[in-house]
CSV table of C-alpha atoms in Angstrom, one decimal:
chain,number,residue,atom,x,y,z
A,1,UNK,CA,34.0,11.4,-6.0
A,2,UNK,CA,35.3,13.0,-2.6
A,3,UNK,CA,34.0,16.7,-3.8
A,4,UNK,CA,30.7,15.3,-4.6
A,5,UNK,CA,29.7,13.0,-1.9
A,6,UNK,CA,30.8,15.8,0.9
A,7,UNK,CA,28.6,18.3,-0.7
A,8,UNK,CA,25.9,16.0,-1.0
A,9,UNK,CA,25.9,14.8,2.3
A,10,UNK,CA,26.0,18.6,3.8
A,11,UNK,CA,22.7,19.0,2.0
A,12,UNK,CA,21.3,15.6,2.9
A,13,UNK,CA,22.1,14.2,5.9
A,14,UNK,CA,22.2,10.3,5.9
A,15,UNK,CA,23.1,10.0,2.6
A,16,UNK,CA,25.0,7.3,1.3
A,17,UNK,CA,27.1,6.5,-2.1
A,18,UNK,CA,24.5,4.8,-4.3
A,19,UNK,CA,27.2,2.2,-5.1
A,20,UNK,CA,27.3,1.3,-1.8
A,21,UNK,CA,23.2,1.1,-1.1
A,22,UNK,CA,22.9,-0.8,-4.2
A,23,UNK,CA,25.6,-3.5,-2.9
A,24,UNK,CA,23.1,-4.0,0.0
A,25,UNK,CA,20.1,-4.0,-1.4
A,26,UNK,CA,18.4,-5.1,-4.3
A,27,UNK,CA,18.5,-2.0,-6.8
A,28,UNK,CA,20.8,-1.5,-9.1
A,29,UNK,CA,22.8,1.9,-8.9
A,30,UNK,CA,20.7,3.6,-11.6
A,31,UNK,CA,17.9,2.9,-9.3
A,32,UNK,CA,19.7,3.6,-6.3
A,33,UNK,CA,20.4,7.2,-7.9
A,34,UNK,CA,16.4,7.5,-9.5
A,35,UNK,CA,15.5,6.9,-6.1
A,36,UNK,CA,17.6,10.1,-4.8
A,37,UNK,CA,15.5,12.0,-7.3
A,38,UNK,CA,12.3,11.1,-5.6
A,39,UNK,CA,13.8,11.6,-2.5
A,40,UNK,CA,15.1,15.0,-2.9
A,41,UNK,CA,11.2,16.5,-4.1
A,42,UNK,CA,9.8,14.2,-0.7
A,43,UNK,CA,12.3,15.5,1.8
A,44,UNK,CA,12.1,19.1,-0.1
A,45,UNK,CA,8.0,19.7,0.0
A,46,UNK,CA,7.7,20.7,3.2
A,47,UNK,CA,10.9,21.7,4.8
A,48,UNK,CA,14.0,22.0,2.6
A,49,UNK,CA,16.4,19.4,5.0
A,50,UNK,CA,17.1,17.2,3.0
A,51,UNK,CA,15.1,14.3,5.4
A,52,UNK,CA,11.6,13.3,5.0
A,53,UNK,CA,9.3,14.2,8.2
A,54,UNK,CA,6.4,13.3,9.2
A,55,UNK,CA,4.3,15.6,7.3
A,56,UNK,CA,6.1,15.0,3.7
A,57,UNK,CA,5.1,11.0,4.0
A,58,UNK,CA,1.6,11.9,4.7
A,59,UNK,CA,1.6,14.6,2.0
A,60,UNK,CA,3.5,12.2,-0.6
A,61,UNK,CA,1.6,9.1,0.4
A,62,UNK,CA,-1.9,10.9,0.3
A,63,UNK,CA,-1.6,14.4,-1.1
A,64,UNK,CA,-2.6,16.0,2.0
A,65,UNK,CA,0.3,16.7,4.7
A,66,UNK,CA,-2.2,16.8,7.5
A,67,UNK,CA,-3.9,13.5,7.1
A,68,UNK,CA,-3.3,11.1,9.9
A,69,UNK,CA,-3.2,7.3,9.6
A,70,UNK,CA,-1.8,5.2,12.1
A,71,UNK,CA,-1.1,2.2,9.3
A,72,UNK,CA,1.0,4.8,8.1
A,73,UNK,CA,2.3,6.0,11.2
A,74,UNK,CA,4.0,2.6,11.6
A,75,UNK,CA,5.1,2.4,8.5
A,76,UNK,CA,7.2,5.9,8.7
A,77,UNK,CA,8.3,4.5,12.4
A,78,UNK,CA,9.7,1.3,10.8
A,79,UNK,CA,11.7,3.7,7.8
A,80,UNK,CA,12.7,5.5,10.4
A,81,UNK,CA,15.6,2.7,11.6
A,82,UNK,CA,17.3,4.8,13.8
A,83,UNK,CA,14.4,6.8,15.7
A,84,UNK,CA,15.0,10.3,15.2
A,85,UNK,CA,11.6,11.7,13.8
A,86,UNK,CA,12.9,11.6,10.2
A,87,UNK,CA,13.9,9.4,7.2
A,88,UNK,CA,17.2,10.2,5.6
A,89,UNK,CA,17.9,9.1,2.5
A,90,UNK,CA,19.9,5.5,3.5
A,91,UNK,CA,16.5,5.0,5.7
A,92,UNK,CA,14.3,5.5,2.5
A,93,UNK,CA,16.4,3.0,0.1
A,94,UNK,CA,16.6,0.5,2.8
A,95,UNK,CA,13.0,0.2,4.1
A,96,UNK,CA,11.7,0.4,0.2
A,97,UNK,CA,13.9,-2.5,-0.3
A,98,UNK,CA,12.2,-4.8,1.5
A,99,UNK,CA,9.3,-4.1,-1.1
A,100,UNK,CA,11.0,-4.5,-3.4
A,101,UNK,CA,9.3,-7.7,-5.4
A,102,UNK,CA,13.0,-9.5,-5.9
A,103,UNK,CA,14.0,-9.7,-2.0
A,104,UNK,CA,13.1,-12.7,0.2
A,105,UNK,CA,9.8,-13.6,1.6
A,106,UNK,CA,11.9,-13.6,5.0
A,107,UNK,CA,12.7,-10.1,5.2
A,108,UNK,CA,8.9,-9.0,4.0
A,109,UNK,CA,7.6,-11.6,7.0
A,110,UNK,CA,10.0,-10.0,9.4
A,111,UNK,CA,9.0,-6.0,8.7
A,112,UNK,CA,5.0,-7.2,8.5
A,113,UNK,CA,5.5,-8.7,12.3
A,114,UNK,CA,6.9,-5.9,13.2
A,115,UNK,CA,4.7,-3.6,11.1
A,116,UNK,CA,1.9,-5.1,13.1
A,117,UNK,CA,3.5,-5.3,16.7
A,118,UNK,CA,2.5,-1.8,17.9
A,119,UNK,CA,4.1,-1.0,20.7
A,120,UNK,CA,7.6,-3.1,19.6
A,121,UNK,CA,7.0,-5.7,22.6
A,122,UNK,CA,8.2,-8.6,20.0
A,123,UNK,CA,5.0,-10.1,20.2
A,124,UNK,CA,1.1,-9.0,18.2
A,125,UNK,CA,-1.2,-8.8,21.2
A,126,UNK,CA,-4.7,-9.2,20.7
A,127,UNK,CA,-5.6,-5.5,21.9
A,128,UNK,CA,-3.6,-4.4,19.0
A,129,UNK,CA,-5.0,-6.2,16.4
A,130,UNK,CA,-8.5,-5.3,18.2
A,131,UNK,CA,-7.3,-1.6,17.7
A,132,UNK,CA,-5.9,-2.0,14.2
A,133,UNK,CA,-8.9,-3.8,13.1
A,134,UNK,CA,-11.5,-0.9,14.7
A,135,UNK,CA,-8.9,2.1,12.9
A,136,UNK,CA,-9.4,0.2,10.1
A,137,UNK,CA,-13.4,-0.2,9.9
A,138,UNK,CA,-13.1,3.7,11.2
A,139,UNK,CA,-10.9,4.4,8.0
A,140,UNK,CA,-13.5,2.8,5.3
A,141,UNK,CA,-16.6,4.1,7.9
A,142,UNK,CA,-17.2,0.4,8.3
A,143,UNK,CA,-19.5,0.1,11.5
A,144,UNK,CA,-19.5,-3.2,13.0
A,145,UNK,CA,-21.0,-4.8,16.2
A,146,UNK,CA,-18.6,-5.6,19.3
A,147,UNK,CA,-19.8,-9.4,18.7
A,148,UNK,CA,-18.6,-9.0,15.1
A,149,UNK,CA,-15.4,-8.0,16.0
A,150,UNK,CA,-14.6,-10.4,18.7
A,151,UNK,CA,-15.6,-13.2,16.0
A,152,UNK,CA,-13.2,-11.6,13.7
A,153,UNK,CA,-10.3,-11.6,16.5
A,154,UNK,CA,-11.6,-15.0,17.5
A,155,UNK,CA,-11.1,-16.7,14.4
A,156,UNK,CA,-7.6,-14.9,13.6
A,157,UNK,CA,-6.1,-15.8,17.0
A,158,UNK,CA,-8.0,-19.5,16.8
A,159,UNK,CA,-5.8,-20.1,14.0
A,160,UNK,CA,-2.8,-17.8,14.1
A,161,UNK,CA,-2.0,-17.9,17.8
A,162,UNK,CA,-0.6,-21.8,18.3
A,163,UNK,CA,-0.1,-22.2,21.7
A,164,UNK,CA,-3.4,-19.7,22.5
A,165,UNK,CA,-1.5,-17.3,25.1
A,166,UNK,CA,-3.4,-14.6,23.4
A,167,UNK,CA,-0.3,-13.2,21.5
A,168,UNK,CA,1.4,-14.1,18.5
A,169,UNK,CA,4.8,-14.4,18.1
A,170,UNK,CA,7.9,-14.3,15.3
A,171,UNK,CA,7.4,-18.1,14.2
A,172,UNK,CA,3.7,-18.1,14.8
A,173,UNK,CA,3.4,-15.5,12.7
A,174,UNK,CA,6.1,-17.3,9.7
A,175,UNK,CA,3.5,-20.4,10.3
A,176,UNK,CA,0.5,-18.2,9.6
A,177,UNK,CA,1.4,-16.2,6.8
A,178,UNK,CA,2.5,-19.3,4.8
A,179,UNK,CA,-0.6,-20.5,5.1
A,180,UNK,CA,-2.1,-17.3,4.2
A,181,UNK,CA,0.2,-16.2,1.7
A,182,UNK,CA,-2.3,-13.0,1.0
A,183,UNK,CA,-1.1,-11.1,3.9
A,184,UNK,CA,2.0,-10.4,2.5
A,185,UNK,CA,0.6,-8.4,-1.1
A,186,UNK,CA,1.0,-5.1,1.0
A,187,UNK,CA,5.0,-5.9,1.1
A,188,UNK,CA,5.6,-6.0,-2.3
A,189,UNK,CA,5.4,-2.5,-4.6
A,190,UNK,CA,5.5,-3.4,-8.2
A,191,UNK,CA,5.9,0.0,-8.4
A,192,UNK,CA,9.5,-0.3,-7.8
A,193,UNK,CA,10.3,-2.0,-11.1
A,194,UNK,CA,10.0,0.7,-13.3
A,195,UNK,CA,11.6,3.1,-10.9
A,196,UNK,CA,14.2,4.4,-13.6
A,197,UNK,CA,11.7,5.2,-16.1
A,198,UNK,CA,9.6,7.0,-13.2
A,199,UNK,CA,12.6,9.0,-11.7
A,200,UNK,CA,15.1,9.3,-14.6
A,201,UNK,CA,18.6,10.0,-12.1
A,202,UNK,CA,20.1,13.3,-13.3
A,203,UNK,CA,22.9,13.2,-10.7
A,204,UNK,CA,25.4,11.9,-13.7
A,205,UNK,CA,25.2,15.7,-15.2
A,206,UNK,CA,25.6,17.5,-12.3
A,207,UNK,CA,28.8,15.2,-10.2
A,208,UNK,CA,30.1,16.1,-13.6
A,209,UNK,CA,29.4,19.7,-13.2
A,210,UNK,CA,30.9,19.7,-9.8
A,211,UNK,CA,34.0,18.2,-10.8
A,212,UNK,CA,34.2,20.8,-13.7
A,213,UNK,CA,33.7,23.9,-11.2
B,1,UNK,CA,-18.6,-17.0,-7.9
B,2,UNK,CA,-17.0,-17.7,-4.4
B,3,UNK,CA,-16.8,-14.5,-2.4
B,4,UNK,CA,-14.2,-13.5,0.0
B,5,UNK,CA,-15.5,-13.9,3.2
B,6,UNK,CA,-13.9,-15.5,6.2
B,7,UNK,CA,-11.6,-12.7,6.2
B,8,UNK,CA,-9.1,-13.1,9.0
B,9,UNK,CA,-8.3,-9.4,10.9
B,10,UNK,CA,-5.1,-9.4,9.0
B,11,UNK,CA,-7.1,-9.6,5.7
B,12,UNK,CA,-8.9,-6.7,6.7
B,13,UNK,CA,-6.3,-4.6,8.2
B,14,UNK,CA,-4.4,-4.7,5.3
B,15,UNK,CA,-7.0,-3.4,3.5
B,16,UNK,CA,-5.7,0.2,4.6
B,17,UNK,CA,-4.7,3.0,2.4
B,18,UNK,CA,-2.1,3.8,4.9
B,19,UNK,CA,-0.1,0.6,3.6
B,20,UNK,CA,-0.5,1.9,0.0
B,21,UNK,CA,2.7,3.2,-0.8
B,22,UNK,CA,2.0,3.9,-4.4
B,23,UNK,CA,1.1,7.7,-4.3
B,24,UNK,CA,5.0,8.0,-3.1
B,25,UNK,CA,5.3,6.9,-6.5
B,26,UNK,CA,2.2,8.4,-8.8
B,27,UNK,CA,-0.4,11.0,-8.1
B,28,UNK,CA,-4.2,9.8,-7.5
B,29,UNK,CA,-5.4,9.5,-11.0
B,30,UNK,CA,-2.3,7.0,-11.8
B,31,UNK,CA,-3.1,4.8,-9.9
B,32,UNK,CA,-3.7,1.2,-10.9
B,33,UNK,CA,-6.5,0.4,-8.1
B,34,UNK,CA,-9.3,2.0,-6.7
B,35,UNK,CA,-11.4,0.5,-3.6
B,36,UNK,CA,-14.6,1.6,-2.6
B,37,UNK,CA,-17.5,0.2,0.4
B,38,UNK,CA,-21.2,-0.6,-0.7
B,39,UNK,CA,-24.2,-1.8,2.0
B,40,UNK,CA,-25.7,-3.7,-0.9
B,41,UNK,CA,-25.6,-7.6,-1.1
B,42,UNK,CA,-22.7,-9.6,-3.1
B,43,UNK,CA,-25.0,-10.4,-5.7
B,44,UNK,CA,-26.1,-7.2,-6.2
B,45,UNK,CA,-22.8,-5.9,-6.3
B,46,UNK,CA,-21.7,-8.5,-9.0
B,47,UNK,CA,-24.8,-7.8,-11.1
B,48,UNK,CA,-24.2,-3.9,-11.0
B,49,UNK,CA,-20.3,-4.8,-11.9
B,50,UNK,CA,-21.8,-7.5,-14.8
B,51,UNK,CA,-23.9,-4.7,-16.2
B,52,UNK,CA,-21.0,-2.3,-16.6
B,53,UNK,CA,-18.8,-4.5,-18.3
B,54,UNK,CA,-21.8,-5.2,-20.6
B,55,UNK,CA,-21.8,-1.9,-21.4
B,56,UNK,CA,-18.2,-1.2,-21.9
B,57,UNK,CA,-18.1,-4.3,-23.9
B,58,UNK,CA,-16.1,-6.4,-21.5
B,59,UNK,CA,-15.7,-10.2,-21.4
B,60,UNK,CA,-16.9,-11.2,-17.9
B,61,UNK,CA,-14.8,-14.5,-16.5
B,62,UNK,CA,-15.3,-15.5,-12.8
B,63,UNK,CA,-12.3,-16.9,-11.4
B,64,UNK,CA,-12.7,-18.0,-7.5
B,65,UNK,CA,-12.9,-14.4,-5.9
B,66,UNK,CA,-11.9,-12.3,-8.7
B,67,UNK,CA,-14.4,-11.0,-11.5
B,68,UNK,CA,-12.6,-10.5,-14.4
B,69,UNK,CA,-13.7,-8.3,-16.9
B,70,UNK,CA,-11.6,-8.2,-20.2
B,71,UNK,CA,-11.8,-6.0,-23.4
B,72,UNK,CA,-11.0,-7.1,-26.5
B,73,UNK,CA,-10.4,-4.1,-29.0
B,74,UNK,CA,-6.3,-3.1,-28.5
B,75,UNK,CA,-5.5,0.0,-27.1
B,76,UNK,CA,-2.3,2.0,-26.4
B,77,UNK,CA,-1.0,-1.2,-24.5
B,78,UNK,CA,-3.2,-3.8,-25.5
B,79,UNK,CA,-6.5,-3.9,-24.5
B,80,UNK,CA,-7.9,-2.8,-21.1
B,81,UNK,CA,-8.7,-5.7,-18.5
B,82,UNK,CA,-10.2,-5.1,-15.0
B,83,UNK,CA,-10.3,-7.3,-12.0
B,84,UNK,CA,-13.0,-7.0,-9.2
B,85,UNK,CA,-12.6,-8.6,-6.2
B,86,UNK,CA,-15.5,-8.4,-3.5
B,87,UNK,CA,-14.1,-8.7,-0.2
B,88,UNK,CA,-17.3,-9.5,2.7
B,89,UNK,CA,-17.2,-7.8,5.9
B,90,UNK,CA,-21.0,-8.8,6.7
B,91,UNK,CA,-23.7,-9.7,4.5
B,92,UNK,CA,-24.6,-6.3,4.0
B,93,UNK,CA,-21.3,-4.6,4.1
B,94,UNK,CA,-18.7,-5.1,1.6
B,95,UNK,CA,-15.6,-3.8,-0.1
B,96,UNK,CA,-14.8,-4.0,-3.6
B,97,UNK,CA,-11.5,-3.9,-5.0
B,98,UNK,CA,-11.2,-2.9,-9.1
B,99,UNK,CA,-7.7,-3.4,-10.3
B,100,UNK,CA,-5.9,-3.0,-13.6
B,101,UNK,CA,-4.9,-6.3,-14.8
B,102,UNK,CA,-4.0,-5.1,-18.5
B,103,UNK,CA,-3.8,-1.9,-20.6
B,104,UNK,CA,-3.0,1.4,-20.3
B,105,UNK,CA,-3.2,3.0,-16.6
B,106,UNK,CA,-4.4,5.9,-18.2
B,107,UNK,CA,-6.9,4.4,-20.1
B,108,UNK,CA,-7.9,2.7,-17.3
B,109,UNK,CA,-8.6,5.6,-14.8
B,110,UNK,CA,-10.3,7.3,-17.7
B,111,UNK,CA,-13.1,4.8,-17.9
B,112,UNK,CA,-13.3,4.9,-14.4
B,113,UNK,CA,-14.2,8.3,-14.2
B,114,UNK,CA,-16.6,8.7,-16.9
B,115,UNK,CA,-17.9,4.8,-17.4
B,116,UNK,CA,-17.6,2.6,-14.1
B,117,UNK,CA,-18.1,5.5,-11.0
B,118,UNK,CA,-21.2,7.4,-12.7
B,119,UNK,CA,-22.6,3.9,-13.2
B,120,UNK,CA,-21.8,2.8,-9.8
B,121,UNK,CA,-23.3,5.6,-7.8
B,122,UNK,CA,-26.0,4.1,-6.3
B,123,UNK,CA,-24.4,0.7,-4.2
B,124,UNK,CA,-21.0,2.8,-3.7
B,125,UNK,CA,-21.2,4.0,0.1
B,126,UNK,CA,-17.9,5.8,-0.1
B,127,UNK,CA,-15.2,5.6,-2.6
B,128,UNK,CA,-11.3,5.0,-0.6
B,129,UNK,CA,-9.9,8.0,0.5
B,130,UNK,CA,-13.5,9.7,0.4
B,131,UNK,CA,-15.9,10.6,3.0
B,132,UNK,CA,-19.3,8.8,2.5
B,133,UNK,CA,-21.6,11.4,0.6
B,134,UNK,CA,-24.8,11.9,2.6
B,135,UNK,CA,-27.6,11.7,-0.3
């Protein structure tokens, strides 16, 4: 295994033995390794590091490496754990994880809160969900009056925001999502359950090539 | 057939295609769900939707918010059910969600493109990930 996994990790930085990812997470190692295979044509598509950047999400996640979203945005800032402009491969299994449909409604409550709270303050402000909401009606060319959107925020924050300070924090947030159980369908990817049929793992053949050579 | 209205921001926020993570996973015309806007009225949206299924020879059942639309003939995976689900921004703007409940993915983004968007063309204001055509 030692030959292997230093070679592997000269060519992708951040990456981790499968075995160990899939003790921490909720794949098994043959998805741990199909995983690798989508991976390695991500992080390969625009530069060939070995990491994904921000222009091989945006092209895998809409097939066109310039498009701009700033759902998106967060959701490549929140792979990318430990702030450094890219997601290595022990990022990518980690953060899918959590959308993974078998992990705990805790974890997917947690990364939505934090999904949502922009600018990491540990609270959703309602300026940021103003500004989500208008990127939003932007995105699907949705015009809306001002009015109309300060009803919308009204009614959210009337309901979400418990002790109305205009902000809405960790356990408000855990009371309002169990009573709206819909905000959480963007956290699960069933998408991830046939990942080994998706991404068949070829790295069997060729750890066995390397130990041959 | 209740509509979805009352959406709370979060309901329409998630509504992005940013939080869509399926194309890391399968290219456009795999995809199980398709979303597009229409300035027409719920009920004209739901009578456009009932006519399609007519024609494509779909059971319509109405189940709270969802319009469900089931074939009965098998195909490569059994036959081919579609849900619609009709989500109210204002009276006159909404956004409608089809979704593959059943069937073959393939099957399903085949009838899209040569049954369901043809037919839809005149309440669809822009289909996701598509600028609105100026007619």
């Amino acid at each position: 295994m030692g030959c292997f996994q230093s070679k592997v990790t000269r060519q992708y930085p951040g990456h981790e033995d499968p075995i160990v990812l899939a003790s921490q997470t909720a794949f098994s190692v043959s998805e741990v390794e199909a995983l690798f295979e989508l991976f390695k044509s991500i992080s390969s598509s625009v530069i060939d590091d070995g990491l994904i950047n921000k222009e091989e999400f945006q092209l895998a996640l809409f097939k066109n490496r310039k498009k701009e979203n700033i759902f998106a945005n967060r959701i490549f800032d929140l792979f990318d754990a430990k702030k450094k402009g890219v997601i290595d491969f022990g990022d990518f299994v980690r953060a899918l994880n959590v959308f993974h449909p078998n992990v705990s409604q805790d974890d997917k409550i947690d990364f939505a809160f934090r999904l949502y709270d922009m600018d990491g303050t540990g609270f959703i402000e309602r300026n940021e969900v103003k500004q989500m909401l208008i990127a939003l009606l932007c995105e699907s060319e949705v015009k809306l009056a001002d009015e109309t959107i300060e009803a919308i925020l009204d009614k959210t924050f009337l309901e979400a925001d418990m002790n109305q300070d205009g902000k809405i924090d960790i356990s408000e947030w855990k009371h309002f999502v169990s009573r709206n159980p819909s905000l959480l369908k963007i956290m699960t990817l069933p998408y991830l359950r046939d990942i080994t049929t998706t991404f068949p793992s070829f790295i069997f053949h060729s750890e066995v090539d390397e130990i041959a050579t | 057939m209740a509509k979805l209205t009352n959406l709370n921001a979060f309901d329409i926020i998630s509504l992005s295609s940013g939080f869509d993570l399926s194309g890391l996973f399968v290219e456009n015309d795999e995809k199980k769900e398709v979303q597009f806007t229409s300035t027409h009225t719920f009920s004209s949206i739901t009578s456009k939707l009932g006519d399609i299924a007519q024609n494509l020879k779909l059971k319509v059942k109405k189940q709270g918010g969802l319009m469900k639309m089931e074939g009965t003939s098998g195909g490569r995976k059994g036959a081919l059910a579609i849900d619609a689900e009709i989500f109210e921004f204002t009276p006159s703007f909404h956004l409608v969600e089809l979704r593959k409940s059943s069937g073959d993915t393939l099957e399903f983004q085949k009838t899209l493109k040569q049954d369901v968007r043809p037919a839809l063309k005149d309440i669809v204001w822009a289909w996701q990930g598509q600028p609105h055509q100026q007619s």
